[in-house]
PDB file of C-alpha atoms in Angstrom:
ATOM      1  CA  MET D  95     -29.950  -2.258 -51.706  1.00 63.00           C
ATOM      2  CA  ALA D  96     -30.436  -4.818 -54.471  1.00 62.00           C
ATOM      3  CA  LEU D  97     -30.039  -7.631 -51.914  1.00 65.00           C
ATOM      4  CA  LEU D  98     -32.552  -6.050 -49.539  1.00 70.00           C
ATOM      5  CA  ALA D  99     -35.042  -5.400 -52.345  1.00 70.00           C
ATOM      6  CA  HIS D 100     -34.786  -9.033 -53.445  1.00 65.00           C
ATOM      7  CA  GLN D 101     -35.368 -10.303 -49.893  1.00 70.00           C
ATOM      8  CA  LEU D 102     -38.440  -8.079 -49.518  1.00 77.00           C
ATOM      9  CA  MET D 103     -39.866  -9.141 -52.872  1.00 77.00           C
ATOM     10  CA  THR D 104     -39.825 -12.855 -52.011  1.00 76.00           C
ATOM     11  CA  PRO D 105     -42.499 -12.790 -49.250  1.00 78.00           C
ATOM     12  CA  LEU D 106     -44.413 -10.048 -51.105  1.00 83.00           C
ATOM     13  CA  SER D 107     -44.613 -12.246 -54.203  1.00 85.00           C
ATOM     14  CA  THR D 108     -45.802 -15.178 -52.086  1.00 85.00           C
ATOM     15  CA  ILE D 109     -48.547 -13.096 -50.471  1.00 88.00           C
ATOM     16  CA  SER D 110     -49.658 -11.627 -53.807  1.00 88.00           C
ATOM     17  CA  SER D 111     -49.722 -14.976 -55.600  1.00 88.00           C
ATOM     18  CA  LEU D 112     -51.658 -16.774 -52.863  1.00 85.00           C
ATOM     19  CA  ALA D 113     -54.157 -13.916 -52.432  1.00 89.00           C
ATOM     20  CA  GLN D 114     -54.837 -13.766 -56.172  1.00 88.00           C
ATOM     21  CA  GLY D 115     -55.329 -17.517 -56.266  1.00 87.00           C
ATOM     22  CA  MET D 116     -57.838 -17.340 -53.404  1.00 88.00           C
ATOM     23  CA  LYS D 117     -59.724 -14.548 -55.181  1.00 86.00           C
ATOM     24  CA  ARG D 118     -59.982 -16.532 -58.440  1.00 87.00           C
ATOM     25  CA  ARG D 119     -60.978 -19.795 -56.778  1.00 86.00           C
ATOM     26  CA  ALA D 120     -63.037 -18.452 -53.850  1.00 85.00           C
ATOM     27  CA  SER D 121     -66.243 -20.275 -54.824  1.00 86.00           C
ATOM     28  CA  ARG D 122     -64.471 -23.610 -55.321  1.00 88.00           C
ATOM     29  CA  MET D 123     -62.154 -23.650 -52.317  1.00 86.00           C
ATOM     30  CA  THR D 124     -62.690 -26.003 -49.408  1.00 90.00           C
ATOM     31  CA  SER D 125     -62.124 -24.907 -45.825  1.00 89.00           C
ATOM     32  CA  ASP D 126     -58.858 -26.896 -45.838  1.00 88.00           C
ATOM     33  CA  ASP D 127     -57.692 -24.991 -48.934  1.00 87.00           C
ATOM     34  CA  VAL D 128     -58.470 -21.665 -47.261  1.00 89.00           C
ATOM     35  CA  GLN D 129     -56.709 -22.752 -44.078  1.00 88.00           C
ATOM     36  CA  ASP D 130     -53.609 -23.874 -45.969  1.00 86.00           C
ATOM     37  CA  ARG D 131     -53.299 -20.718 -48.064  1.00 88.00           C
ATOM     38  CA  SER D 132     -54.055 -18.472 -45.104  1.00 89.00           C
ATOM     39  CA  GLU D 133     -51.276 -20.158 -43.143  1.00 85.00           C
ATOM     40  CA  LYS D 134     -48.800 -19.543 -45.968  1.00 86.00           C
ATOM     41  CA  ILE D 135     -49.854 -15.897 -46.292  1.00 89.00           C
ATOM     42  CA  TRP D 136     -49.490 -15.425 -42.527  1.00 86.00           C
ATOM     43  CA  ARG D 137     -45.995 -16.925 -42.524  1.00 81.00           C
ATOM     44  CA  ALA D 138     -44.927 -14.775 -45.483  1.00 84.00           C
ATOM     45  CA  SER D 139     -46.246 -11.667 -43.721  1.00 87.00           C
ATOM     46  CA  LEU D 140     -44.271 -12.563 -40.578  1.00 83.00           C
ATOM     47  CA  ARG D 141     -41.133 -12.878 -42.682  1.00 79.00           C
ATOM     48  CA  LEU D 142     -41.839  -9.519 -44.308  1.00 84.00           C
ATOM     49  CA  GLN D 143     -42.384  -7.870 -40.919  1.00 83.00           C
ATOM     50  CA  GLU D 144     -39.136  -9.358 -39.618  1.00 80.00           C
ATOM     51  CA  LEU D 145     -37.202  -8.068 -42.629  1.00 80.00           C
ATOM     52  CA  ILE D 146     -38.633  -4.568 -42.334  1.00 84.00           C
ATOM     53  CA  GLU D 147     -37.904  -4.373 -38.589  1.00 82.00           C
ATOM     54  CA  THR D 148     -34.314  -5.528 -39.159  1.00 80.00           C
ATOM     55  CA  ILE D 149     -33.732  -3.029 -41.973  1.00 81.00           C
ATOM     56  CA  LEU D 150     -35.217  -0.146 -39.962  1.00 82.00           C
ATOM     57  CA  SER D 151     -33.070  -1.009 -36.949  1.00 81.00           C
ATOM     58  CA  TYR D 152     -29.942  -1.224 -39.087  1.00 81.00           C
ATOM     59  CA  THR D 153     -30.802   2.178 -40.595  1.00 82.00           C
ATOM     60  CA  ARG D 154     -31.081   3.651 -37.091  1.00 81.00           C
ATOM     61  CA  ILE D 155     -27.695   2.159 -36.190  1.00 80.00           C
ATOM     62  CA  ASN D 156     -26.059   3.815 -39.194  1.00 78.00           C
ATOM     63  CA  ALA D 157     -27.699   7.117 -38.276  1.00 78.00           C
ATOM     64  CA  GLY D 158     -26.529   6.823 -34.681  1.00 80.00           C
ATOM     65  CA  ALA D 159     -30.146   6.826 -33.584  1.00 78.00           C
ATOM     66  CA  LEU D 160     -30.518   3.384 -32.008  1.00 82.00           C
ATOM     67  CA  ALA D 161     -30.505   4.031 -28.273  1.00 83.00           C
ATOM     68  CA  VAL D 162     -31.367   2.016 -25.177  1.00 87.00           C
ATOM     69  CA  SER D 163     -34.570   3.103 -23.438  1.00 89.00           C
ATOM     70  CA  LEU D 164     -34.053   1.776 -19.934  1.00 90.00           C
ATOM     71  CA  SER D 165     -36.845   0.337 -17.834  1.00 92.00           C
ATOM     72  CA  VAL D 166     -37.259  -2.267 -15.121  1.00 93.00           C
ATOM     73  CA  PHE D 167     -38.932  -5.451 -16.377  1.00 94.00           C
ATOM     74  CA  ASN D 168     -39.226  -9.181 -15.775  1.00 95.00           C
ATOM     75  CA  LEU D 169     -36.592 -10.839 -17.993  1.00 95.00           C
ATOM     76  CA  ASP D 170     -37.887 -14.328 -17.208  1.00 94.00           C
ATOM     77  CA  ILE D 171     -41.358 -13.497 -18.545  1.00 95.00           C
ATOM     78  CA  LEU D 172     -39.953 -11.729 -21.633  1.00 95.00           C
ATOM     79  CA  VAL D 173     -37.770 -14.699 -22.634  1.00 95.00           C
ATOM     80  CA  ARG D 174     -40.540 -17.238 -22.031  1.00 94.00           C
ATOM     81  CA  GLN D 175     -43.117 -15.226 -23.986  1.00 94.00           C
ATOM     82  CA  THR D 176     -40.739 -14.788 -26.932  1.00 93.00           C
ATOM     83  CA  CYS D 177     -39.997 -18.527 -26.996  1.00 93.00           C
ATOM     84  CA  GLN D 178     -43.688 -19.373 -26.717  1.00 90.00           C
ATOM     85  CA  GLU D 179     -44.486 -17.087 -29.655  1.00 88.00           C
ATOM     86  CA  TYR D 180     -42.067 -19.049 -31.833  1.00 87.00           C
ATOM     87  CA  GLN D 181     -43.580 -22.307 -30.588  1.00 86.00           C
ATOM     88  CA  ARG D 182     -46.993 -21.070 -31.775  1.00 85.00           C
ATOM     89  CA  GLN D 183     -45.513 -20.154 -35.152  1.00 82.00           C
ATOM     90  CA  GLU D 184     -43.759 -23.542 -35.479  1.00 84.00           C
ATOM     91  CA  PRO D 185     -46.138 -26.070 -33.841  1.00 84.00           C
ATOM     92  CA  SER D 186     -44.367 -29.055 -35.408  1.00 84.00           C
ATOM     93  CA  ARG D 187     -40.989 -27.936 -34.071  1.00 89.00           C
ATOM     94  CA  SER D 188     -39.700 -29.159 -30.693  1.00 91.00           C
ATOM     95  CA  PHE D 189     -38.539 -26.315 -28.437  1.00 93.00           C
ATOM     96  CA  LEU D 190     -36.707 -27.549 -25.352  1.00 95.00           C
ATOM     97  CA  ILE D 191     -36.954 -24.674 -22.873  1.00 94.00           C
ATOM     98  CA  ASP D 192     -34.920 -24.959 -19.674  1.00 94.00           C
ATOM     99  CA  LEU D 193     -34.958 -21.593 -17.928  1.00 93.00           C
ATOM    100  CA  LYS D 194     -34.008 -21.285 -14.279  1.00 88.00           C
ATOM    101  CA  ASP D 195     -33.284 -18.266 -12.108  1.00 83.00           C
ATOM    102  CA  LEU D 196     -33.672 -15.651 -14.822  1.00 90.00           C
ATOM    103  CA  PRO D 197     -34.086 -12.338 -12.979  1.00 89.00           C
ATOM    104  CA  ASP D 198     -37.641 -11.106 -12.507  1.00 88.00           C
ATOM    105  CA  VAL D 199     -36.232  -7.618 -11.922  1.00 90.00           C
ATOM    106  CA  PHE D 200     -33.928  -6.564 -14.755  1.00 93.00           C
ATOM    107  CA  VAL D 201     -32.832  -3.163 -16.056  1.00 93.00           C
ATOM    108  CA  GLY D 202     -32.575  -2.825 -19.826  1.00 93.00           C
ATOM    109  CA  ASP D 203     -34.528  -2.138 -22.981  1.00 94.00           C
ATOM    110  CA  PRO D 204     -37.175  -4.893 -23.251  1.00 94.00           C
ATOM    111  CA  VAL D 205     -38.028  -4.058 -26.876  1.00 92.00           C
ATOM    112  CA  LEU D 206     -34.425  -4.341 -28.073  1.00 93.00           C
ATOM    113  CA  ILE D 207     -33.664  -7.433 -25.998  1.00 95.00           C
ATOM    114  CA  GLU D 208     -36.794  -9.147 -27.343  1.00 94.00           C
ATOM    115  CA  GLN D 209     -35.747  -8.211 -30.890  1.00 92.00           C
ATOM    116  CA  ALA D 210     -32.277  -9.691 -30.364  1.00 95.00           C
ATOM    117  CA  LEU D 211     -33.697 -12.937 -28.983  1.00 96.00           C
ATOM    118  CA  ALA D 212     -36.275 -13.121 -31.790  1.00 92.00           C
ATOM    119  CA  ILE D 213     -33.535 -12.814 -34.424  1.00 93.00           C
ATOM    120  CA  VAL D 214     -31.549 -15.630 -32.813  1.00 96.00           C
ATOM    121  CA  LEU D 215     -34.621 -17.890 -32.557  1.00 95.00           C
ATOM    122  CA  SER D 216     -35.557 -17.098 -36.155  1.00 91.00           C
ATOM    123  CA  ASN D 217     -32.072 -18.083 -37.327  1.00 93.00           C
ATOM    124  CA  ALA D 218     -32.197 -21.328 -35.339  1.00 95.00           C
ATOM    125  CA  VAL D 219     -35.500 -22.227 -37.023  1.00 92.00           C
ATOM    126  CA  LYS D 220     -34.391 -21.116 -40.486  1.00 91.00           C
ATOM    127  CA  TYR D 221     -31.044 -22.915 -40.553  1.00 93.00           C
ATOM    128  CA  SER D 222     -32.050 -26.270 -39.056  1.00 93.00           C
ATOM    129  CA  PRO D 223     -34.210 -29.145 -40.378  1.00 91.00           C
ATOM    130  CA  ALA D 224     -37.925 -29.056 -39.600  1.00 87.00           C
ATOM    131  CA  GLY D 225     -37.722 -31.986 -37.188  1.00 83.00           C
ATOM    132  CA  ALA D 226     -34.613 -30.858 -35.330  1.00 92.00           C
ATOM    133  CA  PRO D 227     -35.202 -29.537 -31.786  1.00 94.00           C
ATOM    134  CA  ILE D 228     -34.058 -26.135 -30.583  1.00 96.00           C
ATOM    135  CA  THR D 229     -32.811 -25.756 -27.020  1.00 97.00           C
ATOM    136  CA  ILE D 230     -33.175 -22.537 -25.039  1.00 97.00           C
ATOM    137  CA  ARG D 231     -31.622 -22.318 -21.608  1.00 96.00           C
ATOM    138  CA  ASN D 232     -29.997 -19.809 -19.332  1.00 94.00           C
ATOM    139  CA  LEU D 233     -26.747 -19.721 -17.383  1.00 89.00           C
ATOM    140  CA  ARG D 234     -25.567 -17.457 -14.572  1.00 77.00           C
ATOM    141  CA  HIS D 235     -21.966 -16.306 -14.305  1.00 79.00           C
ATOM    142  CA  LYS D 236     -21.510 -14.032 -11.276  1.00 79.00           C
ATOM    143  CA  ASP D 237     -22.817 -10.669 -12.501  1.00 86.00           C
ATOM    144  CA  GLN D 238     -23.892 -11.890 -15.959  1.00 92.00           C
ATOM    145  CA  VAL D 239     -27.071 -13.345 -17.402  1.00 94.00           C
ATOM    146  CA  VAL D 240     -26.517 -15.712 -20.329  1.00 96.00           C
ATOM    147  CA  ILE D 241     -29.340 -16.839 -22.632  1.00 97.00           C
ATOM    148  CA  GLU D 242     -28.256 -19.747 -24.833  1.00 97.00           C
ATOM    149  CA  VAL D 243     -29.996 -20.904 -28.021  1.00 98.00           C
ATOM    150  CA  ALA D 244     -28.704 -24.117 -29.611  1.00 97.00           C
ATOM    151  CA  ASP D 245     -29.815 -25.759 -32.848  1.00 97.00           C
ATOM    152  CA  GLN D 246     -28.857 -28.899 -34.743  1.00 95.00           C
ATOM    153  CA  GLY D 247     -28.734 -27.288 -38.133  1.00 94.00           C
ATOM    154  CA  LEU D 248     -26.299 -26.428 -40.914  1.00 94.00           C
ATOM    155  CA  GLY D 249     -23.642 -24.986 -38.671  1.00 96.00           C
ATOM    156  CA  VAL D 250     -21.033 -22.481 -39.865  1.00 96.00           C
ATOM    157  CA  PRO D 251     -17.700 -23.150 -41.603  1.00 96.00           C
ATOM    158  CA  GLU D 252     -14.853 -22.405 -39.191  1.00 95.00           C
ATOM    159  CA  THR D 253     -13.303 -19.789 -41.466  1.00 96.00           C
ATOM    160  CA  ASP D 254     -16.597 -17.833 -41.566  1.00 96.00           C
ATOM    161  CA  LEU D 255     -17.175 -17.654 -37.792  1.00 95.00           C
ATOM    162  CA  PRO D 256     -15.165 -14.432 -37.141  1.00 95.00           C
ATOM    163  CA  TYR D 257     -17.255 -12.486 -39.667  1.00 96.00           C
ATOM    164  CA  LEU D 258     -20.812 -13.470 -38.698  1.00 95.00           C
ATOM    165  CA  THR D 259     -21.595 -10.211 -36.901  1.00 95.00           C
ATOM    166  CA  GLN D 260     -20.424  -8.039 -39.794  1.00 94.00           C
ATOM    167  CA  PRO D 261     -23.290  -6.371 -41.716  1.00 91.00           C
ATOM    168  CA  PHE D 262     -24.407  -8.260 -44.854  1.00 88.00           C
ATOM    169  CA  PHE D 263     -22.003 -11.178 -44.245  1.00 92.00           C
ATOM    170  CA  ARG D 264     -23.506 -14.638 -44.748  1.00 91.00           C
ATOM    171  CA  ALA D 265     -21.765 -17.974 -44.329  1.00 93.00           C
ATOM    172  CA  ARG D 266     -20.911 -19.685 -47.602  1.00 93.00           C
ATOM    173  CA  ASN D 267     -23.110 -22.720 -46.878  1.00 94.00           C
ATOM    174  CA  VAL D 268     -26.396 -20.776 -46.451  1.00 91.00           C
ATOM    175  CA  LYS D 269     -26.577 -18.913 -49.762  1.00 83.00           C
ATOM    176  CA  HIS D 270     -29.618 -21.002 -50.717  1.00 85.00           C
ATOM    177  CA  VAL D 271     -31.531 -19.819 -47.627  1.00 86.00           C
ATOM    178  CA  PRO D 272     -33.199 -16.361 -47.770  1.00 82.00           C
ATOM    179  CA  GLY D 273     -31.522 -13.772 -45.562  1.00 82.00           C
ATOM    180  CA  THR D 274     -29.972 -10.300 -45.461  1.00 82.00           C
ATOM    181  CA  GLY D 275     -26.905 -10.896 -43.315  1.00 87.00           C
ATOM    182  CA  LEU D 276     -28.027  -8.088 -40.995  1.00 90.00           C
ATOM    183  CA  GLY D 277     -29.544 -10.095 -38.128  1.00 91.00           C
ATOM    184  CA  LEU D 278     -26.482 -11.028 -36.093  1.00 95.00           C
ATOM    185  CA  SER D 279     -24.940  -7.615 -36.729  1.00 93.00           C
ATOM    186  CA  LEU D 280     -28.016  -6.086 -35.108  1.00 93.00           C
ATOM    187  CA  VAL D 281     -27.948  -8.596 -32.239  1.00 95.00           C
ATOM    188  CA  SER D 282     -24.304  -7.747 -31.524  1.00 95.00           C
ATOM    189  CA  HIS D 283     -25.039  -4.012 -31.544  1.00 94.00           C
ATOM    190  CA  ILE D 284     -28.030  -4.353 -29.202  1.00 94.00           C
ATOM    191  CA  LEU D 285     -25.980  -6.336 -26.698  1.00 96.00           C
ATOM    192  CA  LYS D 286     -23.104  -3.842 -26.860  1.00 94.00           C
ATOM    193  CA  LEU D 287     -25.566  -1.035 -26.086  1.00 93.00           C
ATOM    194  CA  HIS D 288     -26.441  -2.999 -22.939  1.00 94.00           C
ATOM    195  CA  GLY D 289     -22.797  -3.528 -22.001  1.00 93.00           C
ATOM    196  CA  GLY D 290     -22.992  -7.159 -23.090  1.00 95.00           C
ATOM    197  CA  SER D 291     -21.832  -9.315 -25.987  1.00 96.00           C
ATOM    198  CA  VAL D 292     -22.742 -12.218 -28.247  1.00 97.00           C
ATOM    199  CA  GLN D 293     -20.802 -15.482 -28.330  1.00 97.00           C
ATOM    200  CA  ILE D 294     -21.126 -17.918 -31.240  1.00 97.00           C
ATOM    201  CA  LYS D 295     -19.938 -21.511 -31.309  1.00 97.00           C
ATOM    202  CA  SER D 296     -20.594 -23.594 -34.392  1.00 96.00           C
ATOM    203  CA  ARG D 297     -19.393 -26.542 -36.396  1.00 94.00           C
ATOM    204  CA  GLU D 298     -20.424 -27.060 -39.972  1.00 95.00           C
ATOM    205  CA  GLY D 299     -22.985 -29.844 -40.213  1.00 93.00           C
ATOM    206  CA  HIS D 300     -23.396 -30.037 -36.436  1.00 94.00           C
ATOM    207  CA  GLY D 301     -25.396 -26.968 -35.500  1.00 96.00           C
ATOM    208  CA  THR D 302     -24.820 -23.642 -33.798  1.00 97.00           C
ATOM    209  CA  THR D 303     -24.928 -22.467 -30.197  1.00 97.00           C
ATOM    210  CA  LEU D 304     -25.364 -18.754 -29.660  1.00 97.00           C
ATOM    211  CA  ARG D 305     -25.158 -16.998 -26.311  1.00 97.00           C
ATOM    212  CA  LEU D 306     -26.631 -13.606 -25.492  1.00 97.00           C
ATOM    213  CA  ILE D 307     -24.543 -12.264 -22.613  1.00 96.00           C
ATOM    214  CA  LEU D 308     -26.002  -9.415 -20.565  1.00 95.00           C
ATOM    215  CA  PRO D 309     -24.705  -7.715 -17.415  1.00 92.00           C
ATOM    216  CA  ASP D 310     -27.073  -8.181 -14.462  1.00 84.00           C
ATOM    217  CA  GLU D 311     -26.975  -4.450 -13.769  1.00 74.00           C
ATOM    218  CA  ALA D 312     -27.779  -1.212 -15.564  1.00 57.00           C
ATOM    219  CA  PRO D 313     -25.344  -0.714 -18.454  1.00 54.00           C
ATOM    220  CA  PRO D 314     -22.987   2.265 -18.006  1.00 54.00           C
ATOM    221  CA  GLY D 315     -24.057   5.217 -20.127  1.00 52.00           C
ATOM    222  CA  ALA D 316     -27.106   3.348 -21.406  1.00 49.00           C
ATOM    223  CA  GLY D 317     -29.676   5.516 -23.047  1.00 45.00           C
ATOM    224  CA  ALA D 318     -27.066   7.579 -24.868  1.00 45.00           C
ATOM    225  CA  LYS D 319     -27.049   7.350 -28.622  1.00 43.00           C
ATOM    226  CA  SER D 320     -24.372   5.207 -30.223  1.00 41.00           C
TER     227      SER D 320
END
């Protein structure tokens, strides 16, 4: 709880400080000043929203209340829109999107799948240098859909790899970067609810490649609480 409270306080403090500064200097601020501070407030609010959504989802997992709500949707459009949203948030970042043959008719929970992909994209942005590109592509393996996100960031020490999907675990080389250690745990749980899995390949100092693996069919027993 102390860790979560600290992570929530960081963006809240940023928002409060910037808003107070704008209030005090309103009559003396240029349009560029307003634009710059507004951008920082917006980014801090996005981080706060992301943290709250992750914590709420983890709470539902612990209560056995996170369930798949099945519907038929266009997976290609969902993945592209999620990637495009992160491109808008990070205009200086290069996103290399290579998506082919993603199904336009897919059975799953679009809200949970979007959340899982958003967590992975957020991690790729957070743990890689500002100028380093992020690659998003898809693979098809018989009856599976694989969405791959690769960055050129910090990477993960080999000894830490087996523990990345455990709640609150964070690799030893990212302690200086804000985070709760809940994201990949949630991603793994969402994919398991869909009958899928997450695969992580990483090398410290050479980036991380993460694959979201989903069955190209309705997951057995989906919709039941887990």
